[in-house]
PDB file of C-alpha atoms in Angstrom:
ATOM      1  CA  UNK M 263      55.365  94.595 129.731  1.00  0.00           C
ATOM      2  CA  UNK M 264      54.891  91.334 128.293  1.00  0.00           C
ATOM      3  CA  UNK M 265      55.045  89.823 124.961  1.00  0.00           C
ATOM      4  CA  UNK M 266      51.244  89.475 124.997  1.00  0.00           C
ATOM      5  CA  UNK M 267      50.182  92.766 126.236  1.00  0.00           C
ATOM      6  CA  UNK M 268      51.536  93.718 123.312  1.00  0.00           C
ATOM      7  CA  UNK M 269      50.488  91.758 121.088  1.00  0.00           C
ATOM      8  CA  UNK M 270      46.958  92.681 122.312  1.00  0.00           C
ATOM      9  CA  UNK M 271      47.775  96.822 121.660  1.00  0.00           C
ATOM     10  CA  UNK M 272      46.166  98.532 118.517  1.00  0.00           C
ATOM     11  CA  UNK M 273      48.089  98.419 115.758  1.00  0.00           C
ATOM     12  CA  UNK M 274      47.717 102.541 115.783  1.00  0.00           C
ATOM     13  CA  UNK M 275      49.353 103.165 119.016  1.00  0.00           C
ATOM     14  CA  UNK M 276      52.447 104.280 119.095  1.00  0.00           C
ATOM     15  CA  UNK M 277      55.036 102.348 120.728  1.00  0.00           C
ATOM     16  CA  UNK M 278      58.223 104.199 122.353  1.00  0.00           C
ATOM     17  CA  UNK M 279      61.671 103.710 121.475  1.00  0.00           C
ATOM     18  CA  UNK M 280      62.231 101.784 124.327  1.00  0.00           C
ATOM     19  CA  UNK M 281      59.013  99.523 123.686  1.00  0.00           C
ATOM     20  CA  UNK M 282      60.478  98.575 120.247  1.00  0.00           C
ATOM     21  CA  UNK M 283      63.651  97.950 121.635  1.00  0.00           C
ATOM     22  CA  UNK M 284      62.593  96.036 124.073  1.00  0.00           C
ATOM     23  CA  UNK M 285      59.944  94.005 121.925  1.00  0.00           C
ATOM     24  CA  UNK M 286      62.589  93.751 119.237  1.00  0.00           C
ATOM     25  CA  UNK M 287      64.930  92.153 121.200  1.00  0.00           C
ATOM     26  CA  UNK M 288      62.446  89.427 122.839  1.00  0.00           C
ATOM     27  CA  UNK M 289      60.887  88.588 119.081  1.00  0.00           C
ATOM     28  CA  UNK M 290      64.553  88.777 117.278  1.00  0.00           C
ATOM     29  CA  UNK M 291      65.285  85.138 116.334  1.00  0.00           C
ATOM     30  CA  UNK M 292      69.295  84.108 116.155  1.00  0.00           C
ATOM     31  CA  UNK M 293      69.923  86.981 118.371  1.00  0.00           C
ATOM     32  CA  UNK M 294      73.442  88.168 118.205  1.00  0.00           C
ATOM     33  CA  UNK M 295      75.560  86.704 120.370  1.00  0.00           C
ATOM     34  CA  UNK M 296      78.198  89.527 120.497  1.00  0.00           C
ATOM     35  CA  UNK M 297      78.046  93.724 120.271  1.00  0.00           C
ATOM     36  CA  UNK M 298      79.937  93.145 117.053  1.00  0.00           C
ATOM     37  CA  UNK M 299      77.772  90.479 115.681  1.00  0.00           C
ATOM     38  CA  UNK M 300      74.766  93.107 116.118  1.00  0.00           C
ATOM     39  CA  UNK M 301      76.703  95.854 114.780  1.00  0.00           C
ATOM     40  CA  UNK M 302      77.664  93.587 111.561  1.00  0.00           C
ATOM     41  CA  UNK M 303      73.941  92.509 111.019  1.00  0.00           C
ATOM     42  CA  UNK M 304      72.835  96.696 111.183  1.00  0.00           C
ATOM     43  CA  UNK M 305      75.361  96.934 108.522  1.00  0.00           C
ATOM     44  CA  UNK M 306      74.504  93.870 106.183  1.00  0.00           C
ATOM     45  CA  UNK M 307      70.691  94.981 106.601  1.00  0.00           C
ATOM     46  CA  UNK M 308      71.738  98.860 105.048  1.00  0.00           C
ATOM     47  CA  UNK M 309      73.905  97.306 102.389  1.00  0.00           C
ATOM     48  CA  UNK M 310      70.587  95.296 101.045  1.00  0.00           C
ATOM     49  CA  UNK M 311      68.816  98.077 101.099  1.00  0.00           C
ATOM     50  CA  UNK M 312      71.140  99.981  99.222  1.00  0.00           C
ATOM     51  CA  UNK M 313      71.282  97.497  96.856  1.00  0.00           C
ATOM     52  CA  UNK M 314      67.331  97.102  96.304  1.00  0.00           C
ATOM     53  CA  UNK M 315      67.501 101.039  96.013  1.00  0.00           C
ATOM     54  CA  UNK M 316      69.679 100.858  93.426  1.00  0.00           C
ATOM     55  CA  UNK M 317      67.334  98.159  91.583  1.00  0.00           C
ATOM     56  CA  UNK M 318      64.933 100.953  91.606  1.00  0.00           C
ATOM     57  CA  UNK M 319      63.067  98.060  94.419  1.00  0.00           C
ATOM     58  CA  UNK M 320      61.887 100.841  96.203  1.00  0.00           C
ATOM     59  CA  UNK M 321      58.963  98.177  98.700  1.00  0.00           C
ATOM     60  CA  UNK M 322      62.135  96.129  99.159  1.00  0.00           C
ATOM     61  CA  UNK M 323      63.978  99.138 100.165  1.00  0.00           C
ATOM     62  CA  UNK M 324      61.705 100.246 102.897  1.00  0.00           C
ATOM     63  CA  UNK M 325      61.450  96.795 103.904  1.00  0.00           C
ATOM     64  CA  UNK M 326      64.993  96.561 104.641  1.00  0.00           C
ATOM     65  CA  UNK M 327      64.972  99.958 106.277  1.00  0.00           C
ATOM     66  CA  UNK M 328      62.736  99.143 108.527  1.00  0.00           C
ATOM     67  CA  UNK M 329      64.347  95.449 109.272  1.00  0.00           C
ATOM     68  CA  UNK M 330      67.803  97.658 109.373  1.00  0.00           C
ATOM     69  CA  UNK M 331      65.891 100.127 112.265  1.00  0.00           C
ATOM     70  CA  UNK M 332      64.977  97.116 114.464  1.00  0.00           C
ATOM     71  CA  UNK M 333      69.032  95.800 114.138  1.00  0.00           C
ATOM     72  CA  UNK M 334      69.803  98.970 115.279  1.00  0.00           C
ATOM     73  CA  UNK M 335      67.587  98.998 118.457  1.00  0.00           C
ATOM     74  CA  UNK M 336      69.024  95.406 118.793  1.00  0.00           C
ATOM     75  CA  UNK M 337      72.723  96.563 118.601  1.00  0.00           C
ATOM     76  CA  UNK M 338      71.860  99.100 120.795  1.00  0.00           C
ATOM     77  CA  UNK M 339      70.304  96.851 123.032  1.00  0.00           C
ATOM     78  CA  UNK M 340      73.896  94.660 123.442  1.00  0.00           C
ATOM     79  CA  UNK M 341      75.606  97.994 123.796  1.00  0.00           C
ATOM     80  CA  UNK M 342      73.577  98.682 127.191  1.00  0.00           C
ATOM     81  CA  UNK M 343      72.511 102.101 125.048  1.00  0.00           C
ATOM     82  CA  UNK M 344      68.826 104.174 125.790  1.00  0.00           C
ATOM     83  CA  UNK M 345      67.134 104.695 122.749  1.00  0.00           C
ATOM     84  CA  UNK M 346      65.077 107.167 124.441  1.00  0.00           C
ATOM     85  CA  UNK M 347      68.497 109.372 125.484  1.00  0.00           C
ATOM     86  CA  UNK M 348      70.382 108.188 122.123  1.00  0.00           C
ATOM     87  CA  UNK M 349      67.549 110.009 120.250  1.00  0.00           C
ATOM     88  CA  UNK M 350      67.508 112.984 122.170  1.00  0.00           C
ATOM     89  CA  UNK M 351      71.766 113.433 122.097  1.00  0.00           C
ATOM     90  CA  UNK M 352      71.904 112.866 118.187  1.00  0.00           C
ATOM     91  CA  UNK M 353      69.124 115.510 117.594  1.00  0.00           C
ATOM     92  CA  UNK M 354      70.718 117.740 119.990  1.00  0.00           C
ATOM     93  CA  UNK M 355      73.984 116.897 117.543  1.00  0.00           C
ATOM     94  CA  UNK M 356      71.632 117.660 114.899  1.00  0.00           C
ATOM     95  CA  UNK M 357      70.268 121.265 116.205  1.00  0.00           C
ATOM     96  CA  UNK M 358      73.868 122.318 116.996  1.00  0.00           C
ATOM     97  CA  UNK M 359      74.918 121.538 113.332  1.00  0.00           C
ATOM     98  CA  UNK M 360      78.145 122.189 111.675  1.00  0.00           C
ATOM     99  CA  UNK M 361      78.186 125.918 111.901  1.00  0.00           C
ATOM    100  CA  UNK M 362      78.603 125.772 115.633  1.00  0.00           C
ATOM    101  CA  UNK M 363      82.291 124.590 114.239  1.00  0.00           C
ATOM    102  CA  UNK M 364      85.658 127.151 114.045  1.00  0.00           C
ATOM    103  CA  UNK M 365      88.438 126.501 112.286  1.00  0.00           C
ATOM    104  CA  UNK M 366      91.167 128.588 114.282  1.00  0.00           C
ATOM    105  CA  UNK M 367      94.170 129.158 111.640  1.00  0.00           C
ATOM    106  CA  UNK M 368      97.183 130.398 113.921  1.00  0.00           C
ATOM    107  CA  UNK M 369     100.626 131.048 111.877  1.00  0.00           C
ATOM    108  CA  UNK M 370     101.801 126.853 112.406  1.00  0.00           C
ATOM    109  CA  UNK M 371      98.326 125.291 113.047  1.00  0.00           C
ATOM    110  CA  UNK M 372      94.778 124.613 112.744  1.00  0.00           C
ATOM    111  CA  UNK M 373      92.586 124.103 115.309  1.00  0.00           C
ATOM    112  CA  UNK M 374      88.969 123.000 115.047  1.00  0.00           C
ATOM    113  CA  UNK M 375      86.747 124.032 117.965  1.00  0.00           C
ATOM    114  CA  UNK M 376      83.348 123.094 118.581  1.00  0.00           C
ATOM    115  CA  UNK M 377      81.244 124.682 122.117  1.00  0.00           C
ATOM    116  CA  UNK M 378      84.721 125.851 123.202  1.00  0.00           C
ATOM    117  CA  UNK M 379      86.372 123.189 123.406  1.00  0.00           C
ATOM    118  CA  UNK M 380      89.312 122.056 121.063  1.00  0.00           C
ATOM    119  CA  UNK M 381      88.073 119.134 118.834  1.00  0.00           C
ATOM    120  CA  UNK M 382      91.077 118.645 116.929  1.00  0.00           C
ATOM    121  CA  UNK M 383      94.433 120.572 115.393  1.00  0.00           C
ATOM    122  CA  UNK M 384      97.335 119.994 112.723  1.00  0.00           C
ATOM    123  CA  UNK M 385     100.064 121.581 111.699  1.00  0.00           C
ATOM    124  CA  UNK M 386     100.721 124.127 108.828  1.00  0.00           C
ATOM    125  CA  UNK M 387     103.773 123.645 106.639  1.00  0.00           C
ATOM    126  CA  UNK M 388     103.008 125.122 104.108  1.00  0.00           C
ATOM    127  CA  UNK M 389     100.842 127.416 101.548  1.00  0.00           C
ATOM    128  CA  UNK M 390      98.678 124.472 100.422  1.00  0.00           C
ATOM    129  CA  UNK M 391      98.273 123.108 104.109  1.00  0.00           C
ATOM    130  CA  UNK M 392      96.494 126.728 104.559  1.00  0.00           C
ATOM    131  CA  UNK M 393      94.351 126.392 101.430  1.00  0.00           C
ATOM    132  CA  UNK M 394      93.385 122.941 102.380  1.00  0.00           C
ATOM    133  CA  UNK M 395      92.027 123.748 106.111  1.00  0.00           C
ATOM    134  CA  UNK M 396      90.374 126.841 104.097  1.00  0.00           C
ATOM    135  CA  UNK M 397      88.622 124.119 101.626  1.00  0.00           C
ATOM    136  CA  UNK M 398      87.719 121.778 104.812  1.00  0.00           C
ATOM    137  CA  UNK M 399      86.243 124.545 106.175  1.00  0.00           C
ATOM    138  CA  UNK M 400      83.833 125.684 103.914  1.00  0.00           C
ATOM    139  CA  UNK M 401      83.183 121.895 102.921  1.00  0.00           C
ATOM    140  CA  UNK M 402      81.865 121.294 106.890  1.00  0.00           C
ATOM    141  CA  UNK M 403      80.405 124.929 106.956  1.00  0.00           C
ATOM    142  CA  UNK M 404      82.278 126.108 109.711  1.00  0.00           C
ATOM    143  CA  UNK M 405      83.330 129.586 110.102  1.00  0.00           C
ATOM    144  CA  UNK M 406      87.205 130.667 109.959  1.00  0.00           C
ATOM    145  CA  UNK M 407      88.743 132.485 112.254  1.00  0.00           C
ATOM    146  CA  UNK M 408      92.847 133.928 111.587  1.00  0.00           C
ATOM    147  CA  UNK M 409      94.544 134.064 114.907  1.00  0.00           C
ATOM    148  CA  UNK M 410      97.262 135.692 113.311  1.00  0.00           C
ATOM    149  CA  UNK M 411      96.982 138.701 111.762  1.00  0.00           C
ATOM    150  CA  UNK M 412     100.523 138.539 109.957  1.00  0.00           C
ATOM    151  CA  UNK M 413     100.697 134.866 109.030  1.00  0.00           C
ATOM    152  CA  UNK M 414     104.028 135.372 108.387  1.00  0.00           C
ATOM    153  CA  UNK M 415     103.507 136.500 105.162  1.00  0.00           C
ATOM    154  CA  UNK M 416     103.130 133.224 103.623  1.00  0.00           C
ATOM    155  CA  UNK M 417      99.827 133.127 103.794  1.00  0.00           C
ATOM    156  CA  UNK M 418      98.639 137.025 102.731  1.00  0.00           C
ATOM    157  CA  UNK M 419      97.496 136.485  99.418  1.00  0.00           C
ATOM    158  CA  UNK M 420      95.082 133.635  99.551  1.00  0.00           C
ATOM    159  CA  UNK M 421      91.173 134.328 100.086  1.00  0.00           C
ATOM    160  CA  UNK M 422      88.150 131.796 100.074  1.00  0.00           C
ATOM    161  CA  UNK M 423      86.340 132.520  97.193  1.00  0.00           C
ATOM    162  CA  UNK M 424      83.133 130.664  95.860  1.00  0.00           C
ATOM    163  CA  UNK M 425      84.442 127.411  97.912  1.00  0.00           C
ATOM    164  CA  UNK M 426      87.980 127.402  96.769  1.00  0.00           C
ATOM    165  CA  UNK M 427      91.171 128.943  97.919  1.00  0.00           C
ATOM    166  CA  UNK M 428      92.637 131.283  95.510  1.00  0.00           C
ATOM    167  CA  UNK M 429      95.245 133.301  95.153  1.00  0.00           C
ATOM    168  CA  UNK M 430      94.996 137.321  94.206  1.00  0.00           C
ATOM    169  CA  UNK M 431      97.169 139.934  93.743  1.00  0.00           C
ATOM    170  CA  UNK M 432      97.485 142.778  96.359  1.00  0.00           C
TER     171      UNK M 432
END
């Protein structure tokens, strides 16, 4: 598709992801010369808008939003990245959500686990180490699962409760 052809569509029709990409990157003047350069430009474009939202500049603010969206399509442009398939993996990201996540608490370690697979671990030392991973937890939404049964004791008394780790008697 050309630069004219579309200049010549309706202003109503909707262009795909890949269209704007594409017709972002041909009309973009001082391209980026670098991935990074691109990347930096996506960020200066959100930090003005940021700032104009907080000047309650709420025109200038969508302005920049939509100036920031056609930095990203550039970026991703550089980056050799789909639009079209980027869209579809992040709302796929987005449908799975948080609560798809596990926090595994074994007697030494934590493991978080996402779709069966292991998506990261640490070790326990101690009782706060335990009431931390129960905080992090709750703060992503992700269920918690005790390996352990025993814990060794050292970890018996605590409980989530209304978002915190607490301590009760038995």
């Amino acid at each position: 598709m050309s630069a004219n052809s579309l200049k010549t569509k309706p202003q109503n029709a909707q262009l795909s992801l890949t269209e704007a990409q594409r017709m972002a990157s041909l009309h973009r003047q001082n391209s980026p010369t670098t991935s990074r350069e691109a990347l930096g430009r996506v960020l200066e474009s959100a930090r003005f808008a940021l700032e104009s939202f907080d000047a309650d500049q709420l025109m200038t603010t969508q302005i920049s939003l939509e100036d920031t969206l056609i930095r990203v399509l550039v970026a991703m442009n550089s980056l050799n990245i789909h639009p079209e398939l980027a869209m579809q993996r992040a709302l796929s990201r987005l449908q799975e959500g948080h609560a798809q996540g596990t926090f595994h608490i074994y007697v030494d370690r934590v493991e978080i686990q996402a779709q069966g697979e292991i998506r990261g671990e640490w070790p326990l030392y101690s009782q706060s180490d335990y009431e931390a991973a129960l905080r992090l937890a709750h703060e992503l939404g992700c269920a918690v699962v005790h390996e352990d049964s025993c814990q060794l004791g050292l970890f018996q008394h605590v409980r989530l409760h209304q978002g915190k780790a607490t301590a009760h008697s038995a």
